XYZ file of C-alpha atoms in Angstrom:
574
model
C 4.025 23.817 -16.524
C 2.659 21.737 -19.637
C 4.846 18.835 -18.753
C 3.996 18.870 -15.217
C 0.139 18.662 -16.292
C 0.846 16.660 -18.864
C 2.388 14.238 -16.616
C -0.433 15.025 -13.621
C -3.051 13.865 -16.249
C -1.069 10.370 -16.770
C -1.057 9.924 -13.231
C -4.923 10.248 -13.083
C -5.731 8.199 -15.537
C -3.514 5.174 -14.561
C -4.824 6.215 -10.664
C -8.676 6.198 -11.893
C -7.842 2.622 -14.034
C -6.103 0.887 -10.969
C -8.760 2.104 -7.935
C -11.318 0.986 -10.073
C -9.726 -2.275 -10.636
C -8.394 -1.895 -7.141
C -12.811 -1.324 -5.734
C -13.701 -4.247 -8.108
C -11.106 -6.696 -6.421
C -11.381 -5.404 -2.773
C -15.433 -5.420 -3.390
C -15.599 -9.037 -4.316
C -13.003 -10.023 -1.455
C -15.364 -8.067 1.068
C -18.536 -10.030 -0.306
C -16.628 -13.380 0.532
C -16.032 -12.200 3.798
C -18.972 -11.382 4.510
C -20.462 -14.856 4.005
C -17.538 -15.835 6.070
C -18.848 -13.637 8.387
C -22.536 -15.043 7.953
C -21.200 -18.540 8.835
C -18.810 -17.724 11.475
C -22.083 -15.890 13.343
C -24.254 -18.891 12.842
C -22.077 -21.298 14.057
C -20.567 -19.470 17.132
C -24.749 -19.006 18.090
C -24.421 -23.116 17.319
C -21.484 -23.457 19.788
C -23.149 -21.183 22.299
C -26.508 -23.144 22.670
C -24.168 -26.144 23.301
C -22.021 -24.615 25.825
C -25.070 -23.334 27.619
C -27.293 -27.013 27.683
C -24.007 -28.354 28.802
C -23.493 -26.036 31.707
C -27.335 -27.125 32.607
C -26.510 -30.402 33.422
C -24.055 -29.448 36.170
C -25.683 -26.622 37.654
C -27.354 -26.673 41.309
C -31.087 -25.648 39.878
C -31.049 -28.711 37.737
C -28.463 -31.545 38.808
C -28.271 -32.614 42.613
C -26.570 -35.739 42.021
C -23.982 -35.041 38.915
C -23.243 -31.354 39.763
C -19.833 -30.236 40.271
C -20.681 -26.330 41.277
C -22.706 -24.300 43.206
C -21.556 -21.638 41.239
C -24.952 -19.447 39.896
C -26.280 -21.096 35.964
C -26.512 -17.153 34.860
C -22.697 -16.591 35.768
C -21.403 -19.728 33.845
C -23.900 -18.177 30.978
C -22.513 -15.114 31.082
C -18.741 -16.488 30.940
C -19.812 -18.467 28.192
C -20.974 -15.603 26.423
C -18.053 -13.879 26.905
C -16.291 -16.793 25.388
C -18.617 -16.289 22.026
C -19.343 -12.609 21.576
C -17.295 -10.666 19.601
C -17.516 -7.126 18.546
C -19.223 -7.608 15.539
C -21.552 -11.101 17.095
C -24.041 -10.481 20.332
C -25.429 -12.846 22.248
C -28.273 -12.706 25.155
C -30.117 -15.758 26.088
C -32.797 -16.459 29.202
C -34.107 -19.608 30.708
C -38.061 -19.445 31.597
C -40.217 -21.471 33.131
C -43.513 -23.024 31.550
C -45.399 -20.109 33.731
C -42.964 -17.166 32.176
C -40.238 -16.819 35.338
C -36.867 -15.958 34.651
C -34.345 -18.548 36.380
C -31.154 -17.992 34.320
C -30.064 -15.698 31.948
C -27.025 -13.691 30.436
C -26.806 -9.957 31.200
C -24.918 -7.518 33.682
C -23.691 -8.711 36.509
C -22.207 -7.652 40.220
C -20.287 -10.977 41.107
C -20.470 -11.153 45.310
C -17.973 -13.589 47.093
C -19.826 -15.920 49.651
C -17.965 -17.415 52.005
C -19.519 -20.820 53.635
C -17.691 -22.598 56.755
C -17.004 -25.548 55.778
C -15.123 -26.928 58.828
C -11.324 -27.478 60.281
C -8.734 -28.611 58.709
C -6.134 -31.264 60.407
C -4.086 -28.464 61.645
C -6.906 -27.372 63.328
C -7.975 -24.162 60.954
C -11.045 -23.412 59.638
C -11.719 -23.249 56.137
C -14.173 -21.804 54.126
C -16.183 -22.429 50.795
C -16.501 -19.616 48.648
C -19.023 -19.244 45.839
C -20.692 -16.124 44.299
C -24.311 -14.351 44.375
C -25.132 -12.427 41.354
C -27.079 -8.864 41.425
C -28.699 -8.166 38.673
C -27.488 -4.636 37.190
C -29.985 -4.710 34.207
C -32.729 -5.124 36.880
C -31.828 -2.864 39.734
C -29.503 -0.069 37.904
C -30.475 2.027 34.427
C -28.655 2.381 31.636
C -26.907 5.365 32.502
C -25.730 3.956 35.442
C -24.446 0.694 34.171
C -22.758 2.563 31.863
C -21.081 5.212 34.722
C -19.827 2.000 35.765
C -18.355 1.251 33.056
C -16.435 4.524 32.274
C -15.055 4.016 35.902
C -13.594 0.682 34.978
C -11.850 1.888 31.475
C -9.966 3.921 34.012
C -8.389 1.422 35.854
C -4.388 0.368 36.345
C -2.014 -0.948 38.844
C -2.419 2.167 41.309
C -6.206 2.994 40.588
C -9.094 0.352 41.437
C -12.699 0.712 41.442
C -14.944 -1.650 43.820
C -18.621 -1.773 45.133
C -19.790 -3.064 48.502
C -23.544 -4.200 48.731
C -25.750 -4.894 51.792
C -29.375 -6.721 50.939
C -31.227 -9.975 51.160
C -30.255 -13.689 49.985
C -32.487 -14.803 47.604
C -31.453 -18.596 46.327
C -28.329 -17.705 43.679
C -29.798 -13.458 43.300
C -28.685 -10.176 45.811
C -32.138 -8.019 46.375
C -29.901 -5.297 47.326
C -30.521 -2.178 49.632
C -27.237 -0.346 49.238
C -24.732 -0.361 46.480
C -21.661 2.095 47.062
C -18.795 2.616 44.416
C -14.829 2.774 46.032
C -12.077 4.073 44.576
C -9.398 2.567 45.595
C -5.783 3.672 45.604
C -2.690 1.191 45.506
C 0.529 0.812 45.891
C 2.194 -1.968 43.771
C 5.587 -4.350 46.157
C 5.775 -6.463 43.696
C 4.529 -7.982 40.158
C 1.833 -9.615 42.134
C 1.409 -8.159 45.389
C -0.138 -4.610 45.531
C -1.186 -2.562 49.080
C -4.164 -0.579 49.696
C -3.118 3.108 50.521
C -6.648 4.647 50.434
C -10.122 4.219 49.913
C -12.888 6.933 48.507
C -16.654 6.858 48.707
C -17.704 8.041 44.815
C -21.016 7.160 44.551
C -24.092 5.433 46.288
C -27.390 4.041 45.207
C -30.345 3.192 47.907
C -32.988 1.068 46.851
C -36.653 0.642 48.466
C -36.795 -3.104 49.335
C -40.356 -5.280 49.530
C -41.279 -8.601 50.477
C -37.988 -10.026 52.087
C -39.227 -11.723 55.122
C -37.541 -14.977 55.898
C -34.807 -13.559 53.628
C -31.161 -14.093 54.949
C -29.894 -10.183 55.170
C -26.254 -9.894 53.106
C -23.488 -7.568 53.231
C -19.964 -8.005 51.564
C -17.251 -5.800 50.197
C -14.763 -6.072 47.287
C -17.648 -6.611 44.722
C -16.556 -6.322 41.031
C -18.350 -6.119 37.585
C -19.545 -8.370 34.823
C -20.137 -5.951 32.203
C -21.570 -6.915 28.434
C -19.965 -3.972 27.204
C -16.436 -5.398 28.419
C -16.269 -8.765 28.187
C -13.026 -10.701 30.033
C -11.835 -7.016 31.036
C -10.584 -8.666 34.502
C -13.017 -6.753 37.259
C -14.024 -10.617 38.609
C -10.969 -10.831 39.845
C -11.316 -15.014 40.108
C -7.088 -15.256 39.431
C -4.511 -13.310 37.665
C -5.605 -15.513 34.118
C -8.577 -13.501 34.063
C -7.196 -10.364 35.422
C -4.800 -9.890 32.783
C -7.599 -10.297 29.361
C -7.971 -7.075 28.297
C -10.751 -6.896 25.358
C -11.296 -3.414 25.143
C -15.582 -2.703 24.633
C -17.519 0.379 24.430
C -20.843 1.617 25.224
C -21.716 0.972 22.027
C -21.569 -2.455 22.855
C -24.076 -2.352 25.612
C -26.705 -0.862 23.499
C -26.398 -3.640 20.912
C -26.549 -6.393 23.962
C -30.064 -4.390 24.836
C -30.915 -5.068 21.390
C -30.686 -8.508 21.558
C -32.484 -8.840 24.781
C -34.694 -12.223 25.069
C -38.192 -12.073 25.057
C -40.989 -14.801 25.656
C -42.912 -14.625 22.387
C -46.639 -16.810 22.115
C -46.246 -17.604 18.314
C -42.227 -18.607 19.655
C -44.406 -20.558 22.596
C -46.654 -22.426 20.508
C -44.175 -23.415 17.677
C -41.409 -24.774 19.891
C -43.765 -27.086 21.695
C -44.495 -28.306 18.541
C -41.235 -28.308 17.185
C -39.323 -28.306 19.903
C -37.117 -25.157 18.068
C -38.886 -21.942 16.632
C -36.722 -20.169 14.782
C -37.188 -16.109 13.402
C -34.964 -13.599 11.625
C -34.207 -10.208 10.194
C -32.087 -8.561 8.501
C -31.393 -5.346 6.134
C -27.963 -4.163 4.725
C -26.210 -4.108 7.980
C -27.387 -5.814 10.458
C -28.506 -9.689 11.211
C -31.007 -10.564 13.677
C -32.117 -14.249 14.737
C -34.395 -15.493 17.311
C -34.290 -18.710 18.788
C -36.851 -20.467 20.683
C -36.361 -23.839 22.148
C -38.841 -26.402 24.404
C -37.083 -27.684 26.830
C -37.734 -30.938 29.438
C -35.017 -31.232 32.051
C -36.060 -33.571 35.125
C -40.160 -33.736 33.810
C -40.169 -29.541 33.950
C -40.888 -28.073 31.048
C -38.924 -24.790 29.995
C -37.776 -21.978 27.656
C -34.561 -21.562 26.528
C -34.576 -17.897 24.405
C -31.587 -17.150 22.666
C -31.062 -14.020 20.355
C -27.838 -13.431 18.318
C -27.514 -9.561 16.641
C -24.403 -9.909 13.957
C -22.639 -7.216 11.944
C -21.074 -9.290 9.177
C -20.342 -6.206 7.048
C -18.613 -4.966 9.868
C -16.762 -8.212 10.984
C -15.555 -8.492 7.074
C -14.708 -5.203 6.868
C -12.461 -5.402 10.327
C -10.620 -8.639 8.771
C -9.548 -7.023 5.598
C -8.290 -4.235 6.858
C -4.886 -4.695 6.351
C -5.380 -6.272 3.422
C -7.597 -3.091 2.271
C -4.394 -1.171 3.715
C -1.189 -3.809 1.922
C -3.473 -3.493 -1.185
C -3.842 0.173 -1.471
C 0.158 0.721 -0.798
C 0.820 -1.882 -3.456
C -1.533 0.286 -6.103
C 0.142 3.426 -5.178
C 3.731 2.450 -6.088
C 2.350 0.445 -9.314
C 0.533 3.638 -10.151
C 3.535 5.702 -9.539
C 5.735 3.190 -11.336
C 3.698 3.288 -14.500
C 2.874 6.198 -14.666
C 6.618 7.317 -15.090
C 6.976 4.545 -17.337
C 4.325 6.077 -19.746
C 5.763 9.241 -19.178
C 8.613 8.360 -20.408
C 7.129 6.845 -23.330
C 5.117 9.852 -23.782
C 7.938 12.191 -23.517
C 10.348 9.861 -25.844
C 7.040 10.064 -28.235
C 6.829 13.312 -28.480
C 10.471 13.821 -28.864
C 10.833 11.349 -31.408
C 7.395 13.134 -33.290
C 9.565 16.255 -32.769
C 12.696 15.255 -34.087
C 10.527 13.920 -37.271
C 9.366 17.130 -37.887
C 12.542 19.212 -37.604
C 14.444 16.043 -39.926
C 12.101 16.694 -42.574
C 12.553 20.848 -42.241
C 15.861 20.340 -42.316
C 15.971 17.682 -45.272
C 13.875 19.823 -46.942
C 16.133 23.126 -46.383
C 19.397 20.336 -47.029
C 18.043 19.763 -50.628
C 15.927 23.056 -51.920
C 19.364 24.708 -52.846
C 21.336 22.273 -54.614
C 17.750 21.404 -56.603
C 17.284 24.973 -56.809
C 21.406 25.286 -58.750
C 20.592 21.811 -60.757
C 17.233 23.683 -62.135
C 18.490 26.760 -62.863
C 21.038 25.513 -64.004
C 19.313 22.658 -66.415
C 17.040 25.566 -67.664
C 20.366 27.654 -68.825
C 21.536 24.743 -70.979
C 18.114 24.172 -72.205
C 17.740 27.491 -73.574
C 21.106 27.703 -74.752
C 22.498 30.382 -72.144
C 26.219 30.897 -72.202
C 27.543 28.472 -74.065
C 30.682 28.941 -73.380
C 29.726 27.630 -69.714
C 28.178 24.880 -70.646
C 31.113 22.353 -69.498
C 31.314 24.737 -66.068
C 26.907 23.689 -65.323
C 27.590 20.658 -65.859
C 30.218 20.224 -63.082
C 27.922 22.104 -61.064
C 25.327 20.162 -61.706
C 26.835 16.457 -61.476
C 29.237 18.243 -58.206
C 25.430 18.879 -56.500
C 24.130 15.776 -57.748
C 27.025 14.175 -55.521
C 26.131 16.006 -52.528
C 22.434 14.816 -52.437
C 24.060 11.155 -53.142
C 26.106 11.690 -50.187
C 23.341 13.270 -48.071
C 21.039 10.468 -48.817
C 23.405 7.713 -48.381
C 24.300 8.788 -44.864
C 21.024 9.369 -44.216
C 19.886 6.012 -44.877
C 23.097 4.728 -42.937
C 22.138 6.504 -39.566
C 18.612 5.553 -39.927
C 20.111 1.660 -39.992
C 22.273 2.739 -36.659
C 19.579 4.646 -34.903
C 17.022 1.854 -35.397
C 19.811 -1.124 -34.373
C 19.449 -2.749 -37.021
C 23.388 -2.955 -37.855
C 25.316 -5.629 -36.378
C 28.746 -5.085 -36.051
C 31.351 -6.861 -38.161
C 34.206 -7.184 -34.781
C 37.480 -7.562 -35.928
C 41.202 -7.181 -33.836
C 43.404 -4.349 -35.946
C 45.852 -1.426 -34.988
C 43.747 1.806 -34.091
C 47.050 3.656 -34.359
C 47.155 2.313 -38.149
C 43.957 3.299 -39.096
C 44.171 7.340 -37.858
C 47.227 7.569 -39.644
C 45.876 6.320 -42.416
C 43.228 8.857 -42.677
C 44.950 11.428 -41.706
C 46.781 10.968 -45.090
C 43.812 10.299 -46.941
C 43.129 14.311 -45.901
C 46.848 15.699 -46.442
C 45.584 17.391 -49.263
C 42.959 19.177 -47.549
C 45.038 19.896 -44.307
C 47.466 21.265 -47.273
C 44.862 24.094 -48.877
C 43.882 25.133 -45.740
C 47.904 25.601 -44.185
C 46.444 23.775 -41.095
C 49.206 21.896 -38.259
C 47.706 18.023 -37.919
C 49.674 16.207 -34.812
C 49.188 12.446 -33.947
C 50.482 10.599 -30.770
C 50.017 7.350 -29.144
C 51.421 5.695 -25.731
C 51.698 2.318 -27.170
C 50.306 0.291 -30.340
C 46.625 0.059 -29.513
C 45.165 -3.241 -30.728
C 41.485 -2.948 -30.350
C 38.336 -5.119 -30.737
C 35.497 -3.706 -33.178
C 33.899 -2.800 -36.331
C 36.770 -1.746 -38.690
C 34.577 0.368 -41.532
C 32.513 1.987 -38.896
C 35.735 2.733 -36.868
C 37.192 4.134 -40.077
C 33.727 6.355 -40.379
C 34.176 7.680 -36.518
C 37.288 8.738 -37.041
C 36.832 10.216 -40.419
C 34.214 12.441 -39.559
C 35.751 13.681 -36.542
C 38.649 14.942 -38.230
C 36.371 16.351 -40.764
C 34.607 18.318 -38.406
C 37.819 19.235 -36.724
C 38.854 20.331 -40.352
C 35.856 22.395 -41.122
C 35.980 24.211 -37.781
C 39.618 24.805 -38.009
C 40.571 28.574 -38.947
C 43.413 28.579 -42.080
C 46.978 28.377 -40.366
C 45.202 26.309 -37.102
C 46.327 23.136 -35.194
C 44.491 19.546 -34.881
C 46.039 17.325 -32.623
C 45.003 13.604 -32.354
C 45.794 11.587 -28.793
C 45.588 8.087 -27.693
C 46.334 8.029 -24.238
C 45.467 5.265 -21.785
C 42.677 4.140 -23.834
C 41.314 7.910 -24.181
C 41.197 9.040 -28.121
C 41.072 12.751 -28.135
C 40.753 14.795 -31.464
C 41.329 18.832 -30.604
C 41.132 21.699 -32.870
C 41.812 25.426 -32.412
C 39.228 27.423 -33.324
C 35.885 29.039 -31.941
C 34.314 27.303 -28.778
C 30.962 26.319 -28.911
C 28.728 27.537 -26.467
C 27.895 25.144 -23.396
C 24.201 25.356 -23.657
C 24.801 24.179 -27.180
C 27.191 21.146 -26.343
C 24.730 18.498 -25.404
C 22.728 18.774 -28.903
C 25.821 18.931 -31.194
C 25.540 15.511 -31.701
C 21.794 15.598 -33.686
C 21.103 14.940 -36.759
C 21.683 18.449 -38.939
C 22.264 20.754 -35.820
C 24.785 22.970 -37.190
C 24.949 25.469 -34.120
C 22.596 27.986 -35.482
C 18.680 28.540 -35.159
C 18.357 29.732 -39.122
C 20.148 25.832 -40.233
C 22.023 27.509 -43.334
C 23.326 25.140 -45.837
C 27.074 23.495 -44.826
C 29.036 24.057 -48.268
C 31.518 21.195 -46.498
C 29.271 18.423 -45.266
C 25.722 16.870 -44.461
C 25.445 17.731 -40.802
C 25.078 14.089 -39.844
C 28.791 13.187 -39.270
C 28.632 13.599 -35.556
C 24.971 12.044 -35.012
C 26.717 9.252 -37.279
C 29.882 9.319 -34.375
C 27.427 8.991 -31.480
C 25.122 6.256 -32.749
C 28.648 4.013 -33.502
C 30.359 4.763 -30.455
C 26.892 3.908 -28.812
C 26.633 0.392 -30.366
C 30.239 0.180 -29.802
C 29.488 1.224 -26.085
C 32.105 3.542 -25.836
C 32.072 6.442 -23.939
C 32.186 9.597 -25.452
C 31.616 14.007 -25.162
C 33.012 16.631 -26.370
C 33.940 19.628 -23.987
C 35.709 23.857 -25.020
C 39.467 24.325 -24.268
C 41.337 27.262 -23.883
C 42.111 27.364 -27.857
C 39.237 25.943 -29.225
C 36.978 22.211 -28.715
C 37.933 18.625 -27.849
C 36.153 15.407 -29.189
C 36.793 12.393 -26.752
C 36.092 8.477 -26.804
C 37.353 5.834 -24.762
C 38.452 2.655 -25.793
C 36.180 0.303 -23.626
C 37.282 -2.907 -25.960
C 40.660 -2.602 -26.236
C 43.224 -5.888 -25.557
């Protein structure tokens, strides 16, 4: 449990470093965007007021001569508008007259096919003009029922269809309307473009009280269809299937923010822009950017008004564009958290082994040396008070014999210290392997002798091998010594080489599995209480491992039915 919150509080901390790096980085991105954002908003209200003086000079209302539609100026406005607003950029503009009437403007629209006869054609049918009257939702409907409308339209497809059908009065390019009535409309599709009507439903039905129409042509058409602010290019015109088939999906929050932007005839807007010719006006707080545009207008020797109001989000717009980058960026500081924070908890947990391994090093030196300096002292005191004189000769032996020890202790100390810390190169040479075990082996005949012990060695073939003769010499030294040492009197030690496997077994007492992985640490002697080895340091093994490491031989040791087995292979053998 201490590890795993141990580790949990690494994690943390390298989390809490990188997010806050990770908020610095994404916060200054976002603040870029945002001015991108800014600009983009000022110059698509730039483009619009182009797009909408240039539709001027081809309308009906303005251009007799040059104009190539009859199609209504407050339809080609709203299509341009469409063209410009975006979710996070609204636009609303309105043409007035010097006296204050509305002749044009953006807003909601029902689009109503006119047909005109135009005459016959060569083959002797008659054709027809068509162009479009305009009713004006925002005047004639509320808000709840523009946006009823719209609800019914987000649940359109191929076998569901909403229209209206209207009945009213003419009035130049507007529809004073008397009845609106909603259809739904079912459909069967016959093929990717053809579709046939199977039913039609009455859904709803608005009546309005109409004044002041005489001389009015009266009007009534079917297969009416919506031009919505709230869903720009969603397809209910149905001019062609390139229309039909943009699909930008809008909510009603987007029809509230078109009401906010609604154009207004304001006198301090009046009496700048004739001076001026442009008044301009904004606000703006944290969220939200507001401007008002004013402009005096002389088309033809009439004066007018053209009132354009922009409402931009450019938090929201930057926010929207980095999304995936907020998203990519996030994912890429998760798996660098993840990935250093196991790297430092592997530090951390080498650390702390390493601290550990200190500690117990200098327990153990210190239990390694307290009892031959404990024999050398007593010892040394006996000959200085002239105890036993007759032993003197047998203290000194003792003495200079535990004098050795330390000297051998401290010496292979010192060398496995250089081993552990890489700091030994290795001297490679080419000699006989087979050579050099026998040749310790009789280096220890002696020993083997005392203790009545069986030594075997056999070989496959000659084994010429590439490596570090002394330390080679030192491996297999002090595995036979350990072998020797763990050997009961009368035992066996057999020594293998066998397809590049060196194997040095002993009979004797098995050492316990849990046990088997730490046999090769410095002073681990099998036992918690670490007594004193009267027959070596307890850093032949550790000494095995570190040389067989640099050597990059593989190596373990594993219990056999008689006793243990010691194991290396030969990886650079010829």
């Amino acid at each position: 449990m201490k590890n795993k919150m141990s580790f949990r509080k690494i994690l943390l901390r390298v989390f809490a470093a990188f997010f806050a790096f990770y908020i610095g980085i994404m916060g200054i991105f976002t603040l870029v965007q945002y001015q991108s954002s800014k600009n983009n908003a000022e110059s698509i209200r730039a483009n619009f007021t182009g797009s909408i003086k240039e539709w001027m000079r081809y309308s009906a209302e303005f251009n007799a001569t040059e104009q190539s539609s009859d199609t209504p100026l407050s339809y080609l406005w709203t299509m341009s508008r469409d063209t410009f607003s975006t979710d996070e950029n609204y636009i609303r503009a309105t043409l007035y007259t010097e006296r204050g009437e509305c002749i044009a403007k953006t807003g909601n629209f029902i689009v109503c096919p006119k047909s005109t006869f135009v005459g016959r054609s060569n083959l002797g049918k008659q054709t027809y003009h068509t162009s479009y009257l305009l009713l004006d939702m925002d005047k004639y409907l509320s808000t709840e029922q523009i946006t009823y409308l719209f609800e019914l339209s987000q649940t359109e497809s191929d076998t569901l269809k909403y229209s209206l059908a209207v009945s009213g009065y003419e009035n130049k390019e507007e529809i004073i309307p008397e009845k609106i009535t909603v259809f739904k409309e079912k459909w069967r599709p016959t093929s990717k473009s053809d579709a046939t009507l199977m039913k039609s439903e009455l859904i709803e039905e608005y009546i309005f009280k109409v004044e002041d129409v005489q001389g009015l042509q009266r009007y009534e058409v079917e297969h009416c269809r919506f031009l919505i602010e709230s869903m720009l290019n969603e397809g209910f015109l149905n001019l062609g299937d390139s229309t039909s088939v943009m699909n930008k999906n809008r909510s009603k929050r987007n029809l509230r923010r078109f009401e906010a932007c609604t154009p207004v005839l304001i006198e301090d807007h009046i009496q700048e822009a004739r001076k001026h010719i442009t008044a301009l006006s904004s606000e703006s707080d944290f969220y939200t950017e507001k401007m008002y545009t004013t402009q005096y207008l002389n088309v033809d020797g009439e004066n007018y008004y053209l009132v354009i109001n922009t409402m931009s989000y450019p938090w929201e717009a930057a926010i929207s564009d980095l999304i995936p980058v907020y998203g990519f960026s996030l994912l890429m500081i998760f798996l660098l958290v993840v990935i250093l924070s196991r790297g430092l908890w592997k530090t951390y947990e080498k650390q702390t082994l390493l601290e550990k391994n200190r500690r117990e090093l200098t327990d153990t030196i210190g239990h390694e040396l307290k009892t031959p300096l404990g024999i050398i002292r007593t010892y040394s005191e006996g000959l200085k008070e002239h105890i036993s004189e007759e032993k003197r000769d047998h203290y000194l032996e003792v003495i200079i014999d535990e004098t050795a020890k330390m000297d051998e202790l401290i010496l292979e100390m010192l060398d496995l210290s250089k081993l552990e810390s890489k700091a030994y190169t290795l001297k490679e040479e080419t000699f006989c392997l087979n050579t050099l075990i026998q040749e310790v082996l009789k280096n220890k005949e002696r020993l083997f002798e005392n203790q009545e012990l069986e030594v075997t060695f056999t070989a496959d073939q000659e084994w010429e091998i590439v490596a570090d003769y002394k330390r080679m010499m030192q491996v297999i030294n002090n595995l036979v010594i350990n072998a020797l040492i763990h050997t009961p009197e009368g035992g066996k030690i057999q020594i293998s080489i066998e397809k590049g496997r060196v194997v040095i077994e002993n009979e004797g007492e098995p050492i316990p599995e849990n046990q088997l992985p730490l046999i090769w640490d410095a002073f681990y002697k099998g036992d918690k209480e670490k007594e004193r080895c009267e027959r070596g340091t307890g850093l032949g093994l550790s000494i095995v491992r570190n040389v067989l490491e640099l050597h990059k031989m593989p190596y373990g040791a594993t219990n056999t039915d008689g006793g243990v087995k010691f194991w290396f292979e030969l990886m650079r053998r010829k």
